[in-house]
């Protein structure tokens, strides 16, 4: 009962406020690829005790590190694979509601410093759309986060991608709400994991290769299957400096152009969509030379700072971003650290 009361009070607080109140120091960072979880989603025992403790924590060492590293505001999301790792549609939908209610309850006493992205079951596009709508309008969340494809099927071997027409009802809700959806990596289902990575190359699973290789395919699927043509105002976020895609624009566009005569649905090219519909963050990829190259490719108005905590240490991100004073102007650096995020999440809108 106390849990439900907290959620209800938080919802009423959001509805009663004409504008959001947050920790706006004018100089601190805003970060939003930052993971959290609940005990019911313990990673199957694959995480270390320290990592698990850091994922469960919000108001203790996480908040202390935010204060020590000049982080004004943090948007939390459910650690991968979260709901995308639940193959049963009913269980997935119930767990999504559970995760979102628990996150809202846990941050309800400090929305000055914390916000949330919705966890979503993507088995059913209509159900996902309704849950996103609930979390944005009733819980004050800033959008949604999906951990790549939704696994499904009795043997976990059915993969649902969100670039097909049956997901249009979901993308319509996203654009109606005018919120972004963050596309985050996940570890593959056992069928792929065992075939590609466990068979002689386990060192390439995870962040070294698997995450970017798998998620970039999903992101490109949104492009080639015309999602952004059907929803020109849709906003998608990709972490880790774009999962390598902006580093390969010319090759991708050149090769896809050859597919037009084969019925390629998209009306523009990938580079164009990245300038209008896709934003990227620096999460877990603190590479200055690459950032400057992407500045040339995209412009800094498409790049935002984030960390990827607790999989990446907060001080590492702080040291890197504060060291960019030699390569970015003060206005550029402030936009990267906070300015664009304020606009994207409408933090200062009435």
Tab-separated table of C-alpha atoms in Angstrom:
chain	number	residue	atom	x	y	z
A	1	UNK	CA	0.000	0.000	0.000
A	2	UNK	CA	2.816	2.398	0.869
A	3	UNK	CA	4.453	1.722	-2.527
A	4	UNK	CA	1.255	2.530	-4.420
A	5	UNK	CA	0.714	5.632	-2.318
A	6	UNK	CA	4.186	6.933	-3.185
A	7	UNK	CA	3.554	6.420	-6.889
A	8	UNK	CA	0.183	8.146	-6.659
A	9	UNK	CA	1.613	11.095	-4.760
A	10	UNK	CA	4.401	11.450	-7.288
A	11	UNK	CA	1.904	11.409	-10.135
A	12	UNK	CA	-0.181	14.091	-8.467
A	13	UNK	CA	2.917	16.190	-7.891
A	14	UNK	CA	3.836	16.042	-11.569
A	15	UNK	CA	0.314	16.914	-12.647
A	16	UNK	CA	0.047	19.818	-10.222
A	17	UNK	CA	3.306	21.496	-11.243
A	18	UNK	CA	3.159	23.965	-14.111
A	19	UNK	CA	6.899	23.619	-14.706
A	20	UNK	CA	9.606	21.192	-13.646
A	21	UNK	CA	11.892	22.101	-10.777
A	22	UNK	CA	15.366	20.638	-11.113
A	23	UNK	CA	18.926	21.248	-9.946
A	24	UNK	CA	19.885	23.888	-12.489
A	25	UNK	CA	23.279	25.231	-11.414
A	26	UNK	CA	23.942	26.675	-14.843
A	27	UNK	CA	27.216	24.790	-15.241
A	28	UNK	CA	26.717	21.148	-14.182
A	29	UNK	CA	26.230	18.208	-16.525
A	30	UNK	CA	23.036	16.345	-17.413
A	31	UNK	CA	23.443	12.613	-18.028
A	32	UNK	CA	20.904	10.075	-19.229
A	33	UNK	CA	22.393	6.725	-20.167
A	34	UNK	CA	22.679	5.758	-16.538
A	35	UNK	CA	21.485	2.315	-15.436
A	36	UNK	CA	19.464	1.183	-12.454
A	37	UNK	CA	17.644	-2.018	-11.653
A	38	UNK	CA	15.405	-3.790	-9.168
A	39	UNK	CA	16.147	-7.017	-7.247
A	40	UNK	CA	13.682	-8.955	-9.422
A	41	UNK	CA	15.988	-8.303	-12.394
A	42	UNK	CA	19.337	-9.358	-10.989
A	43	UNK	CA	21.069	-10.131	-14.261
A	44	UNK	CA	20.818	-13.868	-13.740
A	45	UNK	CA	23.774	-13.849	-11.359
A	46	UNK	CA	26.181	-12.666	-14.063
A	47	UNK	CA	26.987	-9.334	-12.418
A	48	UNK	CA	29.508	-8.796	-9.658
A	49	UNK	CA	28.252	-7.950	-6.185
A	50	UNK	CA	29.681	-4.435	-6.453
A	51	UNK	CA	28.047	-3.765	-9.822
A	52	UNK	CA	24.725	-5.117	-8.604
A	53	UNK	CA	24.870	-2.898	-5.516
A	54	UNK	CA	25.647	0.153	-7.650
A	55	UNK	CA	22.754	-0.632	-9.990
A	56	UNK	CA	20.310	-0.895	-7.092
A	57	UNK	CA	21.469	2.315	-5.445
A	58	UNK	CA	20.104	5.769	-6.224
A	59	UNK	CA	20.365	8.049	-3.199
A	60	UNK	CA	23.623	6.969	-1.561
A	61	UNK	CA	26.925	6.590	-3.403
A	62	UNK	CA	25.348	7.476	-6.787
A	63	UNK	CA	24.092	10.829	-5.514
A	64	UNK	CA	27.349	11.430	-3.655
A	65	UNK	CA	29.315	10.918	-6.878
A	66	UNK	CA	26.953	13.238	-8.711
A	67	UNK	CA	27.700	15.957	-6.171
A	68	UNK	CA	31.444	15.313	-6.340
A	69	UNK	CA	31.488	15.369	-10.148
A	70	UNK	CA	29.206	18.295	-10.890
A	71	UNK	CA	26.222	16.353	-12.264
A	72	UNK	CA	23.112	18.478	-11.961
A	73	UNK	CA	20.557	15.932	-13.167
A	74	UNK	CA	20.482	12.225	-14.020
A	75	UNK	CA	17.828	10.289	-15.949
A	76	UNK	CA	17.713	6.636	-14.896
A	77	UNK	CA	16.744	3.613	-16.985
A	78	UNK	CA	16.439	-0.120	-16.435
A	79	UNK	CA	19.716	-2.007	-16.926
A	80	UNK	CA	19.979	-4.122	-20.058
A	81	UNK	CA	18.327	-6.322	-21.169
A	82	UNK	CA	15.502	-5.492	-18.746
A	83	UNK	CA	12.108	-6.142	-20.370
A	84	UNK	CA	13.672	-6.958	-23.743
A	85	UNK	CA	15.047	-10.108	-22.090
A	86	UNK	CA	11.605	-11.462	-21.128
A	87	UNK	CA	10.128	-13.663	-23.840
A	88	UNK	CA	6.690	-14.166	-22.315
A	89	UNK	CA	4.435	-11.256	-23.400
A	90	UNK	CA	2.281	-11.261	-20.271
A	91	UNK	CA	5.226	-11.397	-17.880
A	92	UNK	CA	7.046	-8.739	-19.873
A	93	UNK	CA	4.106	-6.323	-19.790
A	94	UNK	CA	3.606	-6.840	-16.054
A	95	UNK	CA	7.293	-6.394	-15.305
A	96	UNK	CA	7.444	-3.175	-17.338
A	97	UNK	CA	4.693	-1.650	-15.213
A	98	UNK	CA	6.418	-2.933	-12.066
A	99	UNK	CA	9.794	-1.465	-13.051
A	100	UNK	CA	8.308	1.896	-13.981
A	101	UNK	CA	6.268	2.163	-10.792
A	102	UNK	CA	9.267	1.240	-8.666
A	103	UNK	CA	11.479	3.796	-10.396
A	104	UNK	CA	8.862	6.515	-9.949
A	105	UNK	CA	8.510	5.621	-6.277
A	106	UNK	CA	12.249	5.511	-5.633
A	107	UNK	CA	12.944	8.932	-7.143
A	108	UNK	CA	9.748	10.572	-5.875
A	109	UNK	CA	11.602	12.150	-2.939
A	110	UNK	CA	14.269	13.701	-5.174
A	111	UNK	CA	12.945	14.599	-8.613
A	112	UNK	CA	15.147	17.671	-8.179
A	113	UNK	CA	18.097	15.447	-9.158
A	114	UNK	CA	16.579	12.383	-10.862
A	115	UNK	CA	14.249	11.552	-13.719
A	116	UNK	CA	13.320	8.356	-15.533
A	117	UNK	CA	13.006	6.650	-18.895
A	118	UNK	CA	10.204	4.123	-19.239
A	119	UNK	CA	10.957	0.421	-19.537
A	120	UNK	CA	8.693	-1.058	-22.210
A	121	UNK	CA	7.501	-4.461	-23.269
A	122	UNK	CA	7.724	-4.387	-27.057
A	123	UNK	CA	5.816	-7.610	-27.698
A	124	UNK	CA	2.736	-5.548	-28.499
A	125	UNK	CA	3.088	-2.076	-29.986
A	126	UNK	CA	-0.242	-0.825	-28.643
A	127	UNK	CA	0.543	-1.941	-25.102
A	128	UNK	CA	3.962	-0.314	-25.346
A	129	UNK	CA	2.398	2.915	-26.579
A	130	UNK	CA	-0.096	2.974	-23.707
A	131	UNK	CA	2.591	2.310	-21.097
A	132	UNK	CA	4.806	5.040	-22.520
A	133	UNK	CA	1.854	7.419	-22.430
A	134	UNK	CA	1.149	6.508	-18.789
A	135	UNK	CA	4.714	6.976	-17.651
A	136	UNK	CA	5.136	10.316	-19.393
A	137	UNK	CA	1.802	11.822	-18.401
A	138	UNK	CA	1.323	10.291	-14.945
A	139	UNK	CA	4.860	9.619	-13.706
A	140	UNK	CA	6.677	12.500	-15.366
A	141	UNK	CA	9.139	10.339	-17.291
A	142	UNK	CA	11.195	11.855	-20.104
A	143	UNK	CA	10.640	9.185	-22.747
A	144	UNK	CA	11.456	5.514	-23.141
A	145	UNK	CA	14.487	3.278	-23.395
A	146	UNK	CA	14.565	-0.030	-25.237
A	147	UNK	CA	17.423	-2.485	-24.974
A	148	UNK	CA	17.647	-3.359	-28.671
A	149	UNK	CA	15.345	-6.107	-29.965
A	150	UNK	CA	12.603	-7.795	-27.955
A	151	UNK	CA	13.279	-11.475	-27.518
A	152	UNK	CA	10.215	-13.713	-27.817
A	153	UNK	CA	9.169	-17.308	-28.381
A	154	UNK	CA	9.273	-20.396	-26.220
A	155	UNK	CA	12.970	-20.924	-26.962
A	156	UNK	CA	13.955	-17.216	-26.914
A	157	UNK	CA	14.759	-17.481	-30.603
A	158	UNK	CA	12.208	-15.050	-32.023
A	159	UNK	CA	13.601	-11.522	-32.329
A	160	UNK	CA	11.218	-8.589	-32.659
A	161	UNK	CA	12.602	-5.437	-34.291
A	162	UNK	CA	10.739	-2.154	-34.108
A	163	UNK	CA	11.233	-1.035	-37.697
A	164	UNK	CA	8.222	-2.930	-39.052
A	165	UNK	CA	4.809	-1.352	-39.856
A	166	UNK	CA	3.118	-3.087	-36.915
A	167	UNK	CA	5.106	-0.782	-34.617
A	168	UNK	CA	3.769	2.380	-36.231
A	169	UNK	CA	1.154	2.754	-33.499
A	170	UNK	CA	4.008	2.964	-31.001
A	171	UNK	CA	5.992	5.487	-33.019
A	172	UNK	CA	2.855	7.565	-33.444
A	173	UNK	CA	2.521	7.760	-29.659
A	174	UNK	CA	6.191	8.700	-29.308
A	175	UNK	CA	5.791	11.593	-31.732
A	176	UNK	CA	2.470	12.668	-30.208
A	177	UNK	CA	4.112	12.855	-26.783
A	178	UNK	CA	7.178	14.571	-28.322
A	179	UNK	CA	9.637	12.530	-26.274
A	180	UNK	CA	12.753	10.611	-27.362
A	181	UNK	CA	13.361	6.882	-27.252
A	182	UNK	CA	16.855	5.753	-26.341
A	183	UNK	CA	18.151	2.659	-28.162
A	184	UNK	CA	20.517	0.820	-25.831
A	185	UNK	CA	22.536	-2.362	-26.513
A	186	UNK	CA	21.849	-5.811	-25.116
A	187	UNK	CA	23.597	-9.171	-24.962
A	188	UNK	CA	22.261	-11.459	-27.660
A	189	UNK	CA	19.947	-14.406	-27.108
A	190	UNK	CA	21.783	-17.724	-26.611
A	191	UNK	CA	21.262	-18.828	-30.227
A	192	UNK	CA	23.312	-15.896	-31.544
A	193	UNK	CA	25.638	-15.634	-28.559
A	194	UNK	CA	26.729	-19.258	-28.822
A	195	UNK	CA	27.040	-19.215	-32.584
A	196	UNK	CA	28.981	-15.991	-33.003
A	197	UNK	CA	30.745	-15.175	-29.747
A	198	UNK	CA	31.012	-18.206	-27.500
A	199	UNK	CA	32.361	-20.328	-30.354
A	200	UNK	CA	36.011	-19.356	-30.086
A	201	UNK	CA	35.684	-15.596	-29.560
A	202	UNK	CA	34.040	-14.933	-26.176
A	203	UNK	CA	36.262	-11.876	-25.685
A	204	UNK	CA	34.281	-10.013	-28.354
A	205	UNK	CA	30.944	-10.375	-26.613
A	206	UNK	CA	29.611	-7.286	-24.902
A	207	UNK	CA	30.950	-3.786	-25.391
A	208	UNK	CA	34.085	-4.651	-27.374
A	209	UNK	CA	32.134	-5.702	-30.465
A	210	UNK	CA	28.763	-7.349	-29.888
A	211	UNK	CA	26.802	-4.374	-28.594
A	212	UNK	CA	27.603	-1.994	-31.439
A	213	UNK	CA	27.432	-4.673	-34.115
A	214	UNK	CA	23.950	-5.780	-33.069
A	215	UNK	CA	22.379	-2.435	-32.173
A	216	UNK	CA	23.712	-0.622	-35.247
A	217	UNK	CA	21.752	-3.094	-37.387
A	218	UNK	CA	18.549	-2.198	-35.550
A	219	UNK	CA	19.217	1.524	-35.887
A	220	UNK	CA	19.900	1.179	-39.590
A	221	UNK	CA	16.725	-0.877	-39.873
A	222	UNK	CA	14.733	2.124	-38.659
A	223	UNK	CA	16.274	4.097	-41.514
A	224	UNK	CA	16.003	1.638	-44.391
A	225	UNK	CA	12.462	0.547	-43.499
A	226	UNK	CA	11.157	4.112	-43.663
A	227	UNK	CA	10.288	4.735	-40.016
A	228	UNK	CA	11.598	8.303	-40.176
A	229	UNK	CA	9.766	8.931	-43.450
A	230	UNK	CA	6.487	7.923	-41.824
A	231	UNK	CA	7.319	9.843	-38.635
A	232	UNK	CA	9.508	12.787	-39.627
A	233	UNK	CA	9.443	14.307	-36.127
A	234	UNK	CA	10.543	11.124	-34.343
A	235	UNK	CA	13.572	11.504	-32.029
A	236	UNK	CA	15.854	8.529	-31.373
A	237	UNK	CA	18.986	8.550	-29.199
A	238	UNK	CA	21.962	6.258	-29.750
A	239	UNK	CA	24.786	6.010	-27.224
A	240	UNK	CA	28.527	5.331	-27.486
A	241	UNK	CA	28.976	7.965	-30.178
A	242	UNK	CA	26.332	6.461	-32.417
A	243	UNK	CA	27.291	2.772	-32.251
A	244	UNK	CA	29.924	3.444	-34.957
A	245	UNK	CA	27.425	4.416	-37.676
A	246	UNK	CA	28.485	8.083	-38.129
A	247	UNK	CA	32.062	6.917	-38.607
A	248	UNK	CA	30.932	5.003	-41.693
A	249	UNK	CA	28.339	7.325	-43.295
A	250	UNK	CA	29.922	7.453	-46.748
A	251	UNK	CA	30.222	3.706	-47.158
A	252	UNK	CA	26.730	3.056	-45.773
A	253	UNK	CA	25.064	5.679	-47.986
A	254	UNK	CA	26.974	4.576	-51.067
A	255	UNK	CA	26.085	0.927	-50.669
A	256	UNK	CA	22.434	1.568	-49.786
A	257	UNK	CA	22.006	3.797	-52.839
A	258	UNK	CA	22.576	0.690	-54.937
A	259	UNK	CA	19.569	-0.923	-53.271
A	260	UNK	CA	17.055	1.648	-54.497
A	261	UNK	CA	16.305	-0.332	-57.637
A	262	UNK	CA	15.713	-3.382	-55.439
A	263	UNK	CA	12.862	-1.703	-53.595
A	264	UNK	CA	14.662	0.017	-50.735
A	265	UNK	CA	11.831	1.760	-48.816
A	266	UNK	CA	13.662	4.748	-47.330
A	267	UNK	CA	13.294	8.077	-49.115
A	268	UNK	CA	16.503	9.779	-47.962
A	269	UNK	CA	19.863	8.476	-46.767
A	270	UNK	CA	21.214	7.497	-43.381
A	271	UNK	CA	23.292	10.651	-43.048
A	272	UNK	CA	20.172	12.771	-43.526
A	273	UNK	CA	18.222	10.892	-40.857
A	274	UNK	CA	21.084	11.354	-38.428
A	275	UNK	CA	20.832	15.101	-38.939
A	276	UNK	CA	17.074	15.227	-38.373
A	277	UNK	CA	15.932	12.265	-36.266
A	278	UNK	CA	18.840	10.594	-34.472
A	279	UNK	CA	20.984	12.081	-31.729
A	280	UNK	CA	24.030	10.458	-30.186
A	281	UNK	CA	25.703	10.576	-26.799
A	282	UNK	CA	29.289	10.164	-25.668
A	283	UNK	CA	28.370	7.417	-23.186
A	284	UNK	CA	31.204	4.975	-22.638
A	285	UNK	CA	33.176	6.353	-25.583
A	286	UNK	CA	35.337	9.204	-24.327
A	287	UNK	CA	37.391	9.563	-27.496
A	288	UNK	CA	38.285	13.176	-28.208
A	289	UNK	CA	39.488	12.657	-31.779
A	290	UNK	CA	36.326	10.721	-32.608
A	291	UNK	CA	34.166	13.416	-31.034
A	292	UNK	CA	35.840	16.034	-33.232
A	293	UNK	CA	35.351	13.868	-36.319
A	294	UNK	CA	31.663	13.485	-35.474
A	295	UNK	CA	31.492	17.226	-34.935
A	296	UNK	CA	32.530	17.543	-38.587
A	297	UNK	CA	30.134	14.846	-39.737
A	298	UNK	CA	27.103	15.888	-37.706
A	299	UNK	CA	27.648	19.125	-35.891
A	300	UNK	CA	27.618	19.390	-32.114
A	301	UNK	CA	23.889	20.054	-32.174
A	302	UNK	CA	23.418	16.267	-32.571
A	303	UNK	CA	25.812	15.137	-29.806
A	304	UNK	CA	25.175	15.107	-26.051
A	305	UNK	CA	27.195	14.064	-23.026
A	306	UNK	CA	26.393	10.973	-20.984
A	307	UNK	CA	28.427	8.438	-19.004
A	308	UNK	CA	26.972	4.867	-18.934
A	309	UNK	CA	27.198	4.515	-15.161
A	310	UNK	CA	27.776	2.148	-13.385
A	311	UNK	CA	29.332	0.242	-16.284
A	312	UNK	CA	31.603	3.261	-16.751
A	313	UNK	CA	32.987	5.223	-13.830
A	314	UNK	CA	31.579	8.702	-13.269
A	315	UNK	CA	34.997	10.345	-12.575
A	316	UNK	CA	36.302	9.003	-15.893
A	317	UNK	CA	33.554	10.824	-17.762
A	318	UNK	CA	34.022	13.977	-15.700
A	319	UNK	CA	37.762	14.121	-16.292
A	320	UNK	CA	37.290	13.652	-20.024
A	321	UNK	CA	34.495	16.143	-20.606
A	322	UNK	CA	36.106	18.827	-18.449
A	323	UNK	CA	39.325	18.331	-20.428
A	324	UNK	CA	37.657	19.329	-23.698
A	325	UNK	CA	38.345	23.012	-23.041
A	326	UNK	CA	41.350	22.787	-25.373
A	327	UNK	CA	39.262	21.632	-28.369
A	328	UNK	CA	35.785	23.130	-27.831
A	329	UNK	CA	34.717	26.697	-27.259
A	330	UNK	CA	33.013	27.511	-23.941
A	331	UNK	CA	29.623	27.680	-25.679
A	332	UNK	CA	30.189	24.368	-27.469
A	333	UNK	CA	31.248	22.630	-24.280
A	334	UNK	CA	28.287	23.968	-22.320
A	335	UNK	CA	25.916	22.767	-25.040
A	336	UNK	CA	27.499	19.300	-24.982
A	337	UNK	CA	27.398	19.040	-21.198
A	338	UNK	CA	23.878	20.366	-20.637
A	339	UNK	CA	22.432	22.845	-23.123
A	340	UNK	CA	21.148	20.395	-25.717
A	341	UNK	CA	19.789	18.080	-23.019
A	342	UNK	CA	17.796	20.948	-21.513
A	343	UNK	CA	16.172	21.506	-24.907
A	344	UNK	CA	15.671	17.817	-25.707
A	345	UNK	CA	13.969	17.062	-22.400
A	346	UNK	CA	12.263	20.457	-22.140
A	347	UNK	CA	13.603	20.898	-18.630
A	348	UNK	CA	12.955	24.633	-18.589
A	349	UNK	CA	9.651	24.630	-20.457
A	350	UNK	CA	6.606	25.888	-18.590
